[in-house]
Coordinates of N, CA and C in Angstrom, one line a residue:
X1 N 16.9 20.8 45.0 CA 16.3 21.9 44.2 C 14.8 21.9 44.5
X2 N 14.2 20.7 44.6 CA 12.7 20.7 44.9 C 12.5 21.2 46.3
X3 N 13.4 21.0 47.2 CA 13.2 21.5 48.6 C 13.2 23.0 48.6
X4 N 14.2 23.6 47.8 CA 14.3 25.0 47.8 C 13.1 25.7 47.1
X5 N 12.6 25.0 46.1 CA 11.4 25.5 45.5 C 10.2 25.5 46.4
X6 N 10.1 24.4 47.2 CA 9.0 24.2 48.2 C 9.1 25.4 49.3
X7 N 10.4 25.6 49.7 CA 10.6 26.7 50.7 C 10.2 28.0 50.1
X8 N 10.5 28.3 48.9 CA 10.2 29.5 48.2 C 8.7 29.7 48.1
X9 N 8.0 28.6 47.8 CA 6.6 28.7 47.6 C 5.9 29.0 49.0
X10 N 6.4 28.3 50.0 CA 5.9 28.6 51.4 C 6.1 30.1 51.8
X11 N 7.3 30.6 51.5 CA 7.6 32.0 51.8 C 6.7 32.9 51.1
X12 N 6.4 32.6 49.8 CA 5.5 33.5 49.0 C 4.1 33.4 49.6
X13 N 3.6 32.3 50.0 CA 2.3 32.1 50.6 C 2.2 32.9 51.9
X14 N 3.3 32.8 52.7 CA 3.4 33.5 54.0 C 3.3 35.0 53.7
X15 N 4.1 35.5 52.8 CA 4.1 36.9 52.5 C 2.8 37.5 52.0
X16 N 2.1 36.7 51.1 CA 0.8 37.1 50.6 C -0.2 37.1 51.8
X17 N -0.1 36.1 52.7 CA -1.0 36.1 53.8 C -0.7 37.3 54.7
X18 N 0.5 37.7 54.9 CA 0.8 38.9 55.7 C 0.2 40.2 55.2
X19 N 0.3 40.4 53.9 CA -0.3 41.6 53.3 C -1.8 41.5 53.3
X20 N -2.4 40.3 53.2 CA -3.8 40.2 53.3 C -4.3 40.5 54.7
X21 N -3.5 40.0 55.7 CA -3.8 40.3 57.1 C -3.7 41.8 57.3
X22 N -2.7 42.5 56.8 CA -2.5 43.9 57.0 C -3.7 44.7 56.4
X23 N -4.2 44.2 55.3 CA -5.3 44.9 54.6 C -6.6 44.7 55.4
X24 N -6.7 43.5 56.0 CA -7.9 43.3 56.9 C -7.8 44.2 58.1
X25 N -6.6 44.3 58.7 CA -6.5 45.2 59.9 C -6.9 46.6 59.5
X26 N -6.4 47.1 58.4 CA -6.8 48.5 58.1 C -8.2 48.7 57.7
X27 N -8.9 47.6 57.4 CA -10.3 47.6 57.0 C -11.2 47.7 58.3
X28 N -10.7 47.5 59.4 CA -11.5 47.6 60.7 C -11.8 49.0 61.1
X29 N -11.0 49.9 60.6 CA -11.2 51.3 61.0 C -11.3 52.2 59.7
X30 N -12.1 53.3 59.9 CA -12.8 53.7 61.1 C -14.0 52.7 61.4
X31 N -14.2 52.5 62.6 CA -15.2 51.5 63.1 C -16.6 52.1 62.8
X32 N -17.4 51.3 62.1 CA -18.8 51.8 61.8 C -19.6 51.7 63.1
X33 N -20.7 52.4 63.1 CA -21.7 52.4 64.3 C -22.2 51.0 64.5
X34 N -22.0 50.4 65.6 CA -22.4 49.0 65.8 C -23.9 48.9 66.2
X35 N -24.5 47.8 65.8 CA -25.9 47.6 66.3 C -25.8 47.2 67.8
X36 N -26.9 47.4 68.5 CA -26.9 47.1 69.9 C -26.7 45.6 70.1
X37 N -25.9 45.3 71.1 CA -25.7 43.9 71.5 C -26.1 43.7 73.0
X38 N -26.0 42.5 73.4 CA -26.3 42.2 74.8 C -25.3 43.0 75.7
X39 N -24.1 43.0 75.4 CA -23.0 43.6 76.2 C -21.8 44.0 75.4
X40 N -20.9 44.6 76.1 CA -19.6 45.1 75.4 C -18.4 44.5 76.2
X41 N -17.4 44.1 75.5 CA -16.2 43.7 76.2 C -15.0 44.5 75.6
X42 N -14.1 44.9 76.5 CA -12.9 45.6 76.1 C -11.7 44.8 76.6
X43 N -10.7 44.6 75.7 CA -9.5 43.9 76.0 C -8.5 45.0 76.3
X44 N -7.9 45.0 77.5 CA -7.0 46.0 77.8 C -5.7 45.9 77.0
X45 N -5.0 47.1 76.8 CA -3.9 47.2 76.0 C -2.9 48.3 76.4
X46 N -2.1 48.8 75.5 CA -1.1 49.7 75.9 C -1.6 51.1 76.2
X47 N -2.8 51.4 75.9 CA -3.4 52.7 76.2 C -4.8 52.5 76.8
X48 N -5.4 53.6 77.3 CA -6.7 53.6 77.9 C -7.8 53.7 76.8
X49 N -7.4 53.9 75.5 CA -8.4 54.2 74.5 C -9.4 53.0 74.3
X50 N -8.9 51.8 74.4 CA -9.9 50.7 74.3 C -11.0 50.8 75.3
X51 N -10.6 51.0 76.6 CA -11.6 51.1 77.6 C -12.5 52.3 77.4
X52 N -11.9 53.4 77.1 CA -12.7 54.6 76.8 C -13.7 54.4 75.7
X53 N -13.3 53.7 74.7 CA -14.3 53.4 73.6 C -15.4 52.5 74.1
X54 N -15.1 51.6 74.9 CA -16.1 50.7 75.4 C -17.1 51.4 76.3
X55 N -16.6 52.3 77.1 CA -17.5 53.1 78.0 C -18.4 54.1 77.2
X56 N -17.8 54.6 76.1 CA -18.6 55.5 75.2 C -19.8 54.7 74.6
X57 N -19.5 53.5 74.2 CA -20.6 52.6 73.7 C -21.6 52.3 74.7
X58 N -21.2 52.1 76.0 CA -22.1 51.9 77.1 C -23.0 53.1 77.3
X59 N -22.4 54.3 77.2 CA -23.2 55.5 77.3 C -24.2 55.7 76.2
X60 N -23.9 55.1 75.1 CA -24.8 55.2 73.9 C -25.8 54.0 73.9
X61 N -25.8 53.3 75.0 CA -26.8 52.2 75.2 C -26.6 51.1 74.1
X62 N -25.3 50.8 73.8 CA -25.1 49.8 72.8 C -25.0 48.4 73.4
X63 N -25.1 48.3 74.7 CA -25.1 47.1 75.5 C -25.5 47.4 76.9
X64 N -25.9 46.4 77.7 CA -26.3 46.7 79.1 C -25.2 46.7 80.1
X65 N -24.0 46.0 79.8 CA -22.9 46.0 80.7 C -21.6 46.0 79.9
X66 N -20.5 46.3 80.5 CA -19.2 46.2 80.0 C -18.3 45.3 80.8
X67 N -17.6 44.5 80.2 CA -16.5 43.7 80.9 C -15.2 44.3 80.4
X68 N -14.3 44.7 81.3 CA -13.0 45.1 81.0 C -12.1 43.9 81.3
X69 N -11.6 43.2 80.3 CA -10.8 42.0 80.6 C -9.3 42.2 80.6
X70 N -8.7 41.6 81.5 CA -7.2 41.7 81.6 C -6.7 42.9 82.3
X71 N -7.5 43.4 83.3 CA -7.1 44.6 84.1 C -5.9 44.2 85.0
X72 N -4.9 45.1 85.1 CA -3.7 44.8 85.9 C -4.1 44.7 87.4
X73 N -3.6 43.7 88.0 CA -3.9 43.4 89.4 C -3.5 44.5 90.4
X74 N -2.6 45.4 90.0 CA -2.1 46.4 90.8 C -2.9 47.7 90.7
X75 N -3.8 47.7 89.8 CA -4.7 48.9 89.6 C -6.0 48.8 90.4
X76 N -6.3 49.9 91.1 CA -7.6 49.9 91.8 C -8.7 50.4 90.9
X77 N -9.9 50.0 91.3 CA -11.1 50.3 90.5 C -11.2 51.8 90.3
X78 N -11.0 52.6 91.4 CA -11.1 54.0 91.3 C -10.1 54.7 90.4
X79 N -8.9 54.0 90.3 CA -7.8 54.5 89.5 C -8.2 54.3 88.0
X80 N -8.8 53.2 87.7 CA -9.3 52.9 86.3 C -10.4 53.8 86.0
X81 N -11.3 54.0 86.9 CA -12.4 54.9 86.7 C -12.0 56.4 86.3
X82 N -10.9 56.8 87.0 CA -10.4 58.1 86.7 C -9.8 58.3 85.3
X83 N -9.5 57.2 84.7 CA -8.9 57.3 83.3 C -10.0 57.2 82.2
X84 N -11.3 57.0 82.6 CA -12.3 56.8 81.7 C -13.3 58.0 81.7
X85 N -13.9 58.2 80.5 CA -15.0 59.3 80.5 C -16.3 58.8 81.0
X86 N -17.3 59.6 81.1 CA -18.6 59.2 81.6 C -18.9 59.4 83.0
X87 N -20.1 59.0 83.5 CA -20.5 59.2 84.8 C -20.0 58.1 85.8
X88 N -19.8 58.5 87.0 CA -19.4 57.6 88.1 C -20.5 56.5 88.3
X89 N -21.8 57.0 88.2 CA -22.9 56.1 88.4 C -22.9 55.0 87.4
X90 N -22.7 55.3 86.1 CA -22.7 54.3 85.0 C -21.6 53.3 85.2
X91 N -20.4 53.9 85.5 CA -19.2 53.0 85.7 C -19.4 52.0 86.9
X92 N -20.0 52.6 88.0 CA -20.2 51.8 89.2 C -21.3 50.7 89.0
X93 N -22.3 51.0 88.3 CA -23.4 50.0 88.2 C -23.2 49.0 87.1
X94 N -22.5 49.4 86.0 CA -22.6 48.5 84.8 C -21.2 48.1 84.2
X95 N -20.2 48.3 85.0 CA -18.8 47.9 84.5 C -18.2 46.8 85.4
X96 N -17.9 45.7 84.8 CA -17.3 44.6 85.5 C -15.8 44.5 85.1
X97 N -14.9 44.2 86.1 CA -13.5 44.1 85.8 C -13.1 42.6 85.9
X98 N -12.3 42.2 84.9 CA -11.7 40.9 84.9 C -10.2 40.9 85.2
X99 N -9.8 40.1 86.2 CA -8.5 40.2 86.7 C -7.6 39.0 86.3
X100 N -8.2 38.0 85.7 CA -7.5 36.7 85.5 C -6.6 36.7 84.2
X101 N -7.1 37.3 83.1 CA -6.4 37.2 81.8 C -5.1 37.9 81.8
X102 N -4.1 37.1 81.3 CA -2.8 37.7 81.1 C -2.3 37.8 79.6
X103 N -3.2 37.2 78.7 CA -2.9 37.3 77.3 C -4.2 37.2 76.6
X104 N -4.2 37.2 75.2 CA -5.4 37.2 74.5 C -6.2 35.9 74.7
X105 N -5.5 34.8 74.8 CA -6.2 33.5 75.1 C -6.9 33.6 76.4
X106 N -6.3 34.2 77.4 CA -6.9 34.4 78.7 C -8.1 35.3 78.6
X107 N -8.0 36.4 77.8 CA -9.1 37.3 77.6 C -10.3 36.5 77.1
X108 N -10.1 35.7 76.1 CA -11.1 34.9 75.4 C -11.8 34.0 76.5
X109 N -11.1 33.3 77.3 CA -11.6 32.5 78.3 C -12.4 33.3 79.3
X110 N -11.9 34.4 79.7 CA -12.5 35.2 80.7 C -13.9 35.8 80.1
X111 N -13.8 36.2 78.9 CA -15.0 36.8 78.2 C -16.1 35.7 78.1
X112 N -15.6 34.5 77.6 CA -16.6 33.4 77.4 C -17.3 33.0 78.7
X113 N -16.5 33.0 79.8 CA -17.1 32.6 81.1 C -18.1 33.7 81.6
X114 N -17.7 34.9 81.4 CA -18.6 36.0 81.8 C -19.9 36.1 81.0
X115 N -19.8 35.9 79.7 CA -20.9 35.9 78.8 C -21.9 34.7 79.2
X116 N -21.3 33.6 79.4 CA -22.1 32.4 79.8 C -22.8 32.6 81.1
X117 N -22.1 33.2 82.1 CA -22.7 33.5 83.4 C -23.9 34.5 83.3
X118 N -23.7 35.4 82.4 CA -24.7 36.5 82.3 C -25.8 36.1 81.3
X119 N -25.6 35.0 80.5 CA -26.6 34.6 79.5 C -26.6 35.5 78.3
X120 N -25.4 36.1 77.9 CA -25.3 36.9 76.8 C -25.1 36.1 75.5
X121 N -25.8 36.5 74.5 CA -25.6 35.8 73.2 C -25.0 36.7 72.1
X122 N -24.8 38.0 72.4 CA -24.1 38.9 71.5 C -23.2 39.9 72.2
X123 N -22.1 40.1 71.6 CA -21.1 41.0 72.3 C -20.5 42.0 71.3
X124 N -20.2 43.2 71.7 CA -19.4 44.1 70.9 C -18.0 44.0 71.5
X125 N -17.0 43.7 70.6 CA -15.6 43.5 71.0 C -14.8 44.7 70.7
X126 N -14.2 45.3 71.7 CA -13.4 46.5 71.6 C -11.9 46.2 71.8
X127 N -11.1 46.4 70.8 CA -9.7 46.3 71.0 C -9.0 47.0 69.8
X128 N -7.7 47.0 69.8 CA -7.0 47.8 68.7 C -7.2 47.1 67.4
X129 N -7.1 47.8 66.3 CA -7.3 47.3 65.0 C -6.4 46.1 64.7
X130 N -5.1 46.2 65.0 CA -4.2 45.1 64.6 C -4.4 43.9 65.5
X131 N -5.0 44.1 66.6 CA -5.3 43.0 67.6 C -6.6 42.3 67.3
X132 N -7.5 42.9 66.5 CA -8.9 42.4 66.4 C -9.0 41.1 65.7
X133 N -8.2 40.7 64.6 CA -8.4 39.4 64.0 C -8.1 38.3 65.0
X134 N -7.0 38.4 65.8 CA -6.6 37.4 66.8 C -7.7 37.4 67.9
X135 N -8.1 38.5 68.4 CA -9.1 38.5 69.5 C -10.4 37.8 69.1
X136 N -10.9 38.1 67.9 CA -12.1 37.5 67.4 C -11.9 36.0 67.3
X137 N -10.8 35.6 66.7 CA -10.5 34.1 66.6 C -10.5 33.4 67.9
X138 N -9.8 34.0 68.9 CA -9.8 33.4 70.2 C -11.1 33.4 70.9
X139 N -11.9 34.5 70.8 CA -13.2 34.5 71.5 C -14.2 33.6 70.8
X140 N -14.2 33.5 69.5 CA -15.1 32.6 68.8 C -14.8 31.1 69.2
X141 N -13.5 30.8 69.4 CA -13.2 29.4 69.8 C -13.6 29.2 71.2
X142 N -13.5 30.2 72.1 CA -13.9 30.0 73.5 C -15.4 30.1 73.7
X143 N -16.1 30.9 72.9 CA -17.5 31.1 73.1 C -18.3 30.9 71.8
X144 N -18.3 29.6 71.3 CA -19.0 29.4 70.0 C -20.5 29.7 70.2
X145 N -21.0 30.3 69.1 CA -22.5 30.6 69.2 C -22.8 32.0 69.6
X146 N -21.8 32.7 70.2 CA -22.0 34.0 70.6 C -21.7 34.9 69.4
X147 N -22.6 35.8 69.1 CA -22.4 36.7 68.0 C -21.5 37.9 68.4
X148 N -20.4 38.1 67.6 CA -19.4 39.1 67.9 C -19.4 40.2 66.9
X149 N -19.4 41.4 67.4 CA -19.4 42.6 66.5 C -18.1 43.4 66.8
X150 N -17.1 43.4 65.9 CA -15.9 44.2 66.1 C -16.1 45.7 66.2
X151 N -15.4 46.3 67.1 CA -15.4 47.8 67.2 C -13.9 48.1 67.5
X152 N -13.2 48.4 66.4 CA -11.7 48.5 66.5 C -11.3 50.0 66.8
X153 N -10.3 50.1 67.7 CA -9.6 51.4 68.0 C -8.4 51.5 67.0
X154 N -8.4 52.6 66.3 CA -7.4 52.8 65.3 C -6.0 53.0 65.9
X155 N -5.0 52.4 65.3 CA -3.6 52.6 65.7 C -3.0 53.6 64.7
X156 N -2.8 54.8 65.0 CA -2.3 55.9 64.1 C -1.1 55.5 63.3
X157 N -0.1 54.8 63.9 CA 1.1 54.4 63.2 C 0.9 53.4 62.1
X158 N -0.3 52.7 62.1 CA -0.6 51.7 61.1 C -1.5 52.3 60.0
X159 N -1.9 53.5 60.1 CA -2.8 54.2 59.2 C -2.0 54.6 57.9
X160 N -1.4 53.7 57.3 CA -0.6 54.0 56.1 C -0.4 52.7 55.3
X161 N -0.8 52.8 54.0 CA -0.7 51.6 53.2 C 0.7 51.1 53.0
X162 N 1.7 51.9 53.4 CA 3.1 51.4 53.2 C 3.7 51.2 54.6
X163 N 3.0 50.4 55.4 CA 3.4 50.1 56.8 C 4.7 49.4 56.8
X164 N 5.0 48.6 55.7 CA 6.2 47.8 55.7 C 7.5 48.6 55.6
X165 N 7.4 49.9 55.2 CA 8.6 50.7 55.0 C 9.2 51.2 56.3
X166 N 8.5 51.1 57.4 CA 9.0 51.6 58.7 C 9.2 50.3 59.6
X167 N 10.4 50.3 60.2 CA 10.8 49.1 61.0 C 9.8 48.8 62.1
X168 N 9.3 49.9 62.8 CA 8.4 49.7 63.9 C 7.1 49.1 63.5
X169 N 6.5 49.6 62.5 CA 5.2 49.1 62.0 C 5.3 47.8 61.3
X170 N 6.4 47.6 60.6 CA 6.6 46.3 60.0 C 6.7 45.2 61.0
X171 N 7.5 45.5 62.1 CA 7.7 44.5 63.1 C 6.3 44.2 63.9
X172 N 5.6 45.2 64.2 CA 4.3 45.1 64.9 C 3.3 44.2 64.0
X173 N 3.2 44.5 62.8 CA 2.3 43.8 61.9 C 2.7 42.4 61.7
X174 N 4.0 42.2 61.5 CA 4.5 40.8 61.3 C 4.4 39.9 62.6
X175 N 4.7 40.5 63.7 CA 4.5 39.7 65.0 C 3.1 39.4 65.2
X176 N 2.2 40.4 65.0 CA 0.8 40.1 65.2 C 0.2 39.1 64.2
X177 N 0.7 39.1 63.0 CA 0.3 38.1 62.0 C 0.8 36.7 62.5
X178 N 2.0 36.6 63.0 CA 2.4 35.3 63.5 C 1.6 34.8 64.7
X179 N 1.2 35.7 65.6 CA 0.4 35.3 66.7 C -1.0 35.0 66.2
X180 N -1.5 35.6 65.2 CA -2.8 35.3 64.6 C -2.8 33.9 64.0
X181 N -1.7 33.6 63.3 CA -1.7 32.2 62.7 C -1.7 31.2 63.8
X182 N -0.9 31.4 64.9 CA -0.9 30.5 66.0 C -2.3 30.3 66.6
X183 N -3.0 31.5 66.8 CA -4.4 31.4 67.3 C -5.3 30.7 66.4
X184 N -5.1 30.9 65.1 CA -6.0 30.2 64.1 C -5.7 28.7 64.1
X185 N -4.5 28.3 64.3 CA -4.1 26.9 64.4 C -4.7 26.3 65.6
X186 N -4.6 27.0 66.7 CA -5.1 26.5 68.0 C -6.6 26.4 67.9
X187 N -7.3 27.3 67.3 CA -8.8 27.3 67.2 C -9.2 26.1 66.3
X188 N -8.4 25.8 65.3 CA -8.7 24.8 64.3 C -8.7 23.4 65.0
X189 N -7.7 23.2 65.9 CA -7.5 21.9 66.5 C -8.3 21.8 67.8
X190 N -8.9 23.0 68.2 CA -9.7 23.0 69.4 C -8.9 23.0 70.7
X191 N -7.7 23.6 70.7 CA -6.8 23.6 71.9 C -7.1 24.8 72.7
X192 N -6.5 25.0 73.8 CA -6.6 26.1 74.7 C -6.6 25.7 76.1
X193 N -6.6 26.7 77.0 CA -6.6 26.5 78.4 C -8.0 26.4 79.0
X194 N -8.2 25.8 80.1 CA -9.6 25.7 80.7 C -10.1 27.1 80.9
X195 N -11.4 27.3 80.9 CA -12.1 28.6 81.0 C -11.9 29.1 82.5
X196 N -11.7 30.4 82.6 CA -11.6 31.0 83.9 C -13.0 31.2 84.5
X197 N -13.1 31.5 85.8 CA -14.4 31.7 86.4 C -14.8 33.1 86.0
X198 N -16.1 33.3 85.8 CA -16.6 34.6 85.4 C -16.6 35.6 86.6
X199 N -16.2 36.8 86.3 CA -16.1 37.8 87.5 C -17.6 38.2 87.9
X200 N -17.9 38.1 89.1 CA -19.2 38.5 89.6 C -19.5 40.0 89.4
X201 N -20.7 40.3 89.1 CA -21.0 41.7 88.8 C -20.7 42.7 89.9
X202 N -20.8 42.2 91.1 CA -20.6 43.1 92.3 C -19.3 42.8 93.0
X203 N -18.4 42.2 92.3 CA -17.1 41.8 92.9 C -16.3 43.1 93.3
X204 N -15.8 43.1 94.5 CA -15.0 44.2 94.9 C -13.7 44.3 94.1
X205 N -13.4 45.5 93.6 CA -12.3 45.7 92.7 C -11.2 46.5 93.4
X206 N -10.7 45.9 94.4 CA -9.6 46.6 95.2 C -8.4 46.7 94.3
X207 N -8.1 45.7 93.5 CA -7.0 45.8 92.6 C -7.4 45.5 91.2
X208 N -6.6 46.0 90.2 CA -7.0 45.8 88.8 C -6.2 44.7 88.2
X209 N -6.7 44.2 87.1 CA -6.0 43.1 86.4 C -5.3 43.6 85.2

């Protein structure tokens, strides 16, 4: 009986945490106008909107450079450029591509190495709203001392206080919550993979990551 009570209490705590997490996710959007930082980082995702948002911030002089982390290795620089707004000159001079990251932990290591190589102390982090808590947790663990400003891209399907009523949104939120808990645990114990090498500013981008 005591064991069942313990399990029930754990389940209740987990459920409360999930709804608190979902509320935090929804609080990231609409993203407020960020203060200027040293640079901007965008974590690639299922659409080009994260990258587009980062380029718009660069155009607004919210940072001196952009790192696009986790670019697919099969994508060429010019192909990525064609998907983004803004001038070719700005993209060519001030956008770095990271090809090493394959997941959020890899993004964090790539971003940390890049920021360290450039001497950046503050970053605007661009990613989807549901992904932002985990991204911030991983980057803070990889780059302690760097000030992070979230700039979340809204996920339209999650813009509903009753997200749990649809299977697709409930699954996405629950899976992301579980991944966030894992990231939080990893950050707490100080685990993680070794940092990747920072991408040089003038590295040829024949392929994307």
